[in-house]
């Protein structure tokens, strides 16, 4: 499941992108808000206490490093991870840097997945809207169909690869708590940005507020 679900979520995102317009669909915006609330909740409820219980005094530093890394990655990805659309990128060239940026993010988030079912759900739910936005961008960028499939497949394999590396390379074990702390920083940045940007102009939106509360409750109780 650890390996299959993240891959399936990329496929699900691709299928969704064929039916919903991520930029204008209300349903899609709600899905994005839900994913942000759920990911943030799992991070705060489970991942955060776990890394702090390791007793290492450097945890906080690595969380902030992860947050900084995500900010840097978003210079390249322009915020695909938190729901941004790319525009005027129909050059027909394969976006290598975008793939590298998104792959590094996806690889790292595979590491902590092994020991938490909730985190697996959080990452899967978070990947669906990301993959949908990415699919729309790739299809619009006029690169060939094969390259679109290649891009999404490589991107989809990165999270399972991260989980696999964590499981099979014991040399990484002493560092896993620091990698997990960096992933927390990444998740904090991505999820709070989703929640921040989804509250456009801070006008009251009952359905968005409801879906955010639902995300928090589900992460807590399930
Ligand atoms: Zn943004
Ligand atoms: Zn992610």
Tab-separated table of C-alpha atoms and ligand atoms in Angstrom:
chain	number	residue	atom	x	y	z
A	1	UNK	CA	0.000	0.000	0.000
A	2	UNK	CA	2.826	2.368	0.888
A	3	UNK	CA	4.173	2.043	-2.627
A	4	UNK	CA	0.951	1.808	-4.606
A	5	UNK	CA	-1.258	4.511	-3.073
A	6	UNK	CA	1.056	7.489	-3.781
A	7	UNK	CA	1.403	6.326	-7.381
A	8	UNK	CA	-2.363	5.895	-7.693
A	9	UNK	CA	-2.918	9.404	-6.308
A	10	UNK	CA	-0.908	10.867	-9.204
A	11	UNK	CA	-3.027	8.876	-11.634
A	12	UNK	CA	-6.199	10.048	-9.841
A	13	UNK	CA	-5.000	13.643	-10.142
A	14	UNK	CA	-4.454	13.173	-13.860
A	15	UNK	CA	-7.970	11.748	-14.313
A	16	UNK	CA	-9.485	14.592	-12.260
A	17	UNK	CA	-7.687	17.131	-14.444
A	18	UNK	CA	-9.567	15.759	-17.448
A	19	UNK	CA	-12.935	16.514	-15.840
A	20	UNK	CA	-12.438	19.505	-13.549
A	21	UNK	CA	-10.792	22.813	-14.284
A	22	UNK	CA	-8.475	23.272	-11.295
A	23	UNK	CA	-8.331	27.046	-11.768
A	24	UNK	CA	-12.078	27.652	-11.609
A	25	UNK	CA	-13.770	24.570	-10.151
A	26	UNK	CA	-15.255	25.070	-6.674
A	27	UNK	CA	-15.066	21.337	-6.002
A	28	UNK	CA	-11.372	21.392	-6.829
A	29	UNK	CA	-10.734	24.363	-4.548
A	30	UNK	CA	-12.504	22.525	-1.735
A	31	UNK	CA	-10.409	19.409	-2.375
A	32	UNK	CA	-7.287	21.559	-2.181
A	33	UNK	CA	-8.389	23.190	1.085
A	34	UNK	CA	-9.221	19.775	2.536
A	35	UNK	CA	-5.817	18.408	1.548
A	36	UNK	CA	-4.080	21.355	3.233
A	37	UNK	CA	-6.060	21.012	6.459
A	38	UNK	CA	-5.562	17.242	6.586
A	39	UNK	CA	-1.834	17.403	5.871
A	40	UNK	CA	-1.276	20.141	8.448
A	41	UNK	CA	-3.273	18.210	11.059
A	42	UNK	CA	-1.409	14.931	10.564
A	43	UNK	CA	1.868	16.864	10.743
A	44	UNK	CA	0.944	18.613	13.976
A	45	UNK	CA	-0.841	15.682	15.654
A	46	UNK	CA	1.588	12.881	14.794
A	47	UNK	CA	4.783	13.755	12.991
A	48	UNK	CA	5.740	16.711	15.166
A	49	UNK	CA	5.427	14.954	18.577
A	50	UNK	CA	7.257	11.940	17.140
A	51	UNK	CA	10.389	13.814	16.063
A	52	UNK	CA	10.478	15.895	19.232
A	53	UNK	CA	10.258	12.743	21.374
A	54	UNK	CA	13.629	11.702	19.928
A	55	UNK	CA	15.158	14.181	22.353
A	56	UNK	CA	17.550	15.644	19.795
A	57	UNK	CA	18.149	19.325	20.305
A	58	UNK	CA	18.620	20.021	16.596
A	59	UNK	CA	15.089	19.077	15.544
A	60	UNK	CA	13.916	22.677	15.313
A	61	UNK	CA	16.817	23.602	13.057
A	62	UNK	CA	15.969	20.829	10.624
A	63	UNK	CA	12.294	21.805	10.570
A	64	UNK	CA	13.300	25.331	9.574
A	65	UNK	CA	15.760	23.945	6.992
A	66	UNK	CA	12.916	21.942	5.451
A	67	UNK	CA	10.763	25.048	5.322
A	68	UNK	CA	13.559	26.979	3.624
A	69	UNK	CA	14.154	24.132	1.181
A	70	UNK	CA	10.489	24.214	0.190
A	71	UNK	CA	10.650	27.988	-0.367
A	72	UNK	CA	13.647	27.444	-2.655
A	73	UNK	CA	11.945	24.570	-4.499
A	74	UNK	CA	8.969	26.836	-5.152
A	75	UNK	CA	11.160	29.323	-7.018
A	76	UNK	CA	11.317	26.595	-9.626
A	77	UNK	CA	7.902	24.982	-9.291
A	78	UNK	CA	6.101	28.349	-8.876
A	79	UNK	CA	3.981	26.772	-6.167
A	80	UNK	CA	2.451	23.744	-7.890
A	81	UNK	CA	2.698	21.979	-4.509
A	82	UNK	CA	0.216	24.354	-2.942
A	83	UNK	CA	-2.178	24.806	-5.801
A	84	UNK	CA	-0.709	27.360	-8.165
A	85	UNK	CA	-1.256	27.214	-11.896
A	86	UNK	CA	1.431	27.950	-14.415
A	87	UNK	CA	0.642	30.215	-17.354
A	88	UNK	CA	2.125	31.019	-20.746
A	89	UNK	CA	4.465	28.082	-20.662
A	90	UNK	CA	3.644	26.550	-24.040
A	91	UNK	CA	7.185	26.385	-25.316
A	92	UNK	CA	7.016	22.666	-26.017
A	93	UNK	CA	10.225	21.977	-24.115
A	94	UNK	CA	10.365	19.326	-21.411
A	95	UNK	CA	10.364	21.098	-18.011
A	96	UNK	CA	13.388	19.357	-16.496
A	97	UNK	CA	13.905	21.789	-13.616
A	98	UNK	CA	10.258	21.553	-12.622
A	99	UNK	CA	10.565	17.770	-12.573
A	100	UNK	CA	13.732	17.929	-10.437
A	101	UNK	CA	12.133	20.342	-7.975
A	102	UNK	CA	8.898	18.357	-7.606
A	103	UNK	CA	10.772	15.054	-7.481
A	104	UNK	CA	13.002	16.153	-4.627
A	105	UNK	CA	9.930	17.240	-2.675
A	106	UNK	CA	8.129	13.963	-3.453
A	107	UNK	CA	11.178	11.838	-2.629
A	108	UNK	CA	11.582	13.440	0.795
A	109	UNK	CA	7.928	13.085	1.699
A	110	UNK	CA	8.225	9.352	1.086
A	111	UNK	CA	10.638	8.935	3.999
A	112	UNK	CA	8.359	9.352	7.024
A	113	UNK	CA	5.480	7.445	5.416
A	114	UNK	CA	6.621	4.012	6.590
A	115	UNK	CA	5.433	4.180	10.161
A	116	UNK	CA	2.256	6.169	9.925
A	117	UNK	CA	-0.912	5.178	8.092
A	118	UNK	CA	-2.324	8.651	8.703
A	119	UNK	CA	0.625	10.279	7.070
A	120	UNK	CA	0.207	7.978	4.080
A	121	UNK	CA	-3.382	9.235	3.737
A	122	UNK	CA	-2.230	12.832	4.206
A	123	UNK	CA	0.390	12.574	1.478
A	124	UNK	CA	-1.986	10.743	-0.876
A	125	UNK	CA	-4.736	13.343	-0.427
A	126	UNK	CA	-2.198	16.149	-0.859
A	127	UNK	CA	-0.819	14.601	-4.053
A	128	UNK	CA	-4.140	14.395	-5.877
A	129	UNK	CA	-4.672	18.148	-6.425
A	130	UNK	CA	-0.940	18.635	-7.068
A	131	UNK	CA	-1.004	15.972	-9.783
A	132	UNK	CA	-4.163	17.477	-11.293
A	133	UNK	CA	-2.602	20.953	-11.533
A	134	UNK	CA	0.581	19.460	-12.898
A	135	UNK	CA	-1.363	17.496	-15.533
A	136	UNK	CA	-3.200	20.590	-16.728
A	137	UNK	CA	0.088	22.460	-16.983
A	138	UNK	CA	1.856	19.642	-18.842
A	139	UNK	CA	-0.979	19.133	-21.317
A	140	UNK	CA	-1.105	22.869	-21.995
A	141	UNK	CA	2.659	23.170	-22.400
A	142	UNK	CA	2.386	21.357	-25.738
A	143	UNK	CA	4.968	18.686	-24.987
A	144	UNK	CA	4.208	15.280	-26.489
A	145	UNK	CA	1.813	12.860	-24.786
A	146	UNK	CA	4.628	10.418	-24.103
A	147	UNK	CA	6.606	13.119	-22.320
A	148	UNK	CA	3.553	14.015	-20.212
A	149	UNK	CA	3.189	10.370	-19.175
A	150	UNK	CA	6.952	10.118	-18.570
A	151	UNK	CA	6.942	13.232	-16.375
A	152	UNK	CA	3.977	12.075	-14.297
A	153	UNK	CA	5.377	8.545	-13.951
A	154	UNK	CA	8.773	9.750	-12.694
A	155	UNK	CA	7.033	12.190	-10.350
A	156	UNK	CA	4.674	9.431	-9.146
A	157	UNK	CA	7.512	7.001	-8.443
A	158	UNK	CA	9.471	9.438	-6.267
A	159	UNK	CA	7.449	9.096	-3.047
A	160	UNK	CA	7.445	5.260	-3.178
A	161	UNK	CA	11.197	5.478	-3.882
A	162	UNK	CA	11.665	7.609	-0.751
A	163	UNK	CA	9.758	5.064	1.361
A	164	UNK	CA	11.734	2.222	-0.203
A	165	UNK	CA	15.083	3.919	0.462
A	166	UNK	CA	14.089	4.473	4.062
A	167	UNK	CA	13.104	0.846	4.494
A	168	UNK	CA	16.040	-0.778	2.765
A	169	UNK	CA	19.023	1.395	3.586
A	170	UNK	CA	19.839	1.022	7.260
A	171	UNK	CA	22.692	3.505	6.926
A	172	UNK	CA	19.983	6.173	6.714
A	173	UNK	CA	18.406	5.205	10.053
A	174	UNK	CA	20.439	7.553	12.277
A	175	UNK	CA	19.421	10.430	10.001
A	176	UNK	CA	15.773	9.559	9.575
A	177	UNK	CA	14.628	11.750	12.458
A	178	UNK	CA	16.342	14.737	10.784
A	179	UNK	CA	14.885	13.911	7.396
A	180	UNK	CA	11.449	13.619	9.031
A	181	UNK	CA	11.993	17.004	10.680
A	182	UNK	CA	12.800	18.526	7.278
A	183	UNK	CA	9.651	16.961	5.837
A	184	UNK	CA	7.689	18.588	8.669
A	185	UNK	CA	9.098	21.960	7.595
A	186	UNK	CA	8.090	21.228	4.003
A	187	UNK	CA	4.568	20.186	5.054
A	188	UNK	CA	4.139	23.195	7.347
A	189	UNK	CA	5.001	25.541	4.511
A	190	UNK	CA	2.886	23.797	1.870
A	191	UNK	CA	-0.194	23.241	4.013
A	192	UNK	CA	-0.318	26.673	5.639
A	193	UNK	CA	0.193	28.302	2.226
A	194	UNK	CA	-2.755	26.306	0.874
A	195	UNK	CA	-4.921	27.495	3.759
A	196	UNK	CA	-3.637	31.057	3.443
A	197	UNK	CA	-4.140	31.324	-0.300
A	198	UNK	CA	-7.500	29.572	-0.249
A	199	UNK	CA	-8.859	32.283	2.043
A	200	UNK	CA	-8.905	34.875	-0.740
A	201	UNK	CA	-9.247	38.387	0.623
A	202	UNK	CA	-10.344	36.876	3.925
A	203	UNK	CA	-13.994	36.911	2.947
A	204	UNK	CA	-16.091	34.461	4.921
A	205	UNK	CA	-16.669	31.231	3.006
A	206	UNK	CA	-18.809	28.727	4.889
A	207	UNK	CA	-18.085	25.709	2.697
A	208	UNK	CA	-14.318	26.280	2.813
A	209	UNK	CA	-14.344	26.730	6.570
A	210	UNK	CA	-16.463	23.577	6.921
A	211	UNK	CA	-14.101	21.525	4.749
A	212	UNK	CA	-11.072	22.748	6.721
A	213	UNK	CA	-12.731	21.796	10.017
A	214	UNK	CA	-13.672	18.416	8.510
A	215	UNK	CA	-10.048	17.859	7.475
A	216	UNK	CA	-8.827	18.599	10.997
A	217	UNK	CA	-11.449	16.357	12.634
A	218	UNK	CA	-10.840	13.433	10.276
A	219	UNK	CA	-7.084	13.633	10.842
A	220	UNK	CA	-7.646	13.651	14.585
A	221	UNK	CA	-10.218	10.892	14.938
A	222	UNK	CA	-9.497	8.428	12.133
B	1	LIG	ZN1	1.309	30.501	-3.947
B	2	LIG	ZN1	4.099	17.037	-1.324
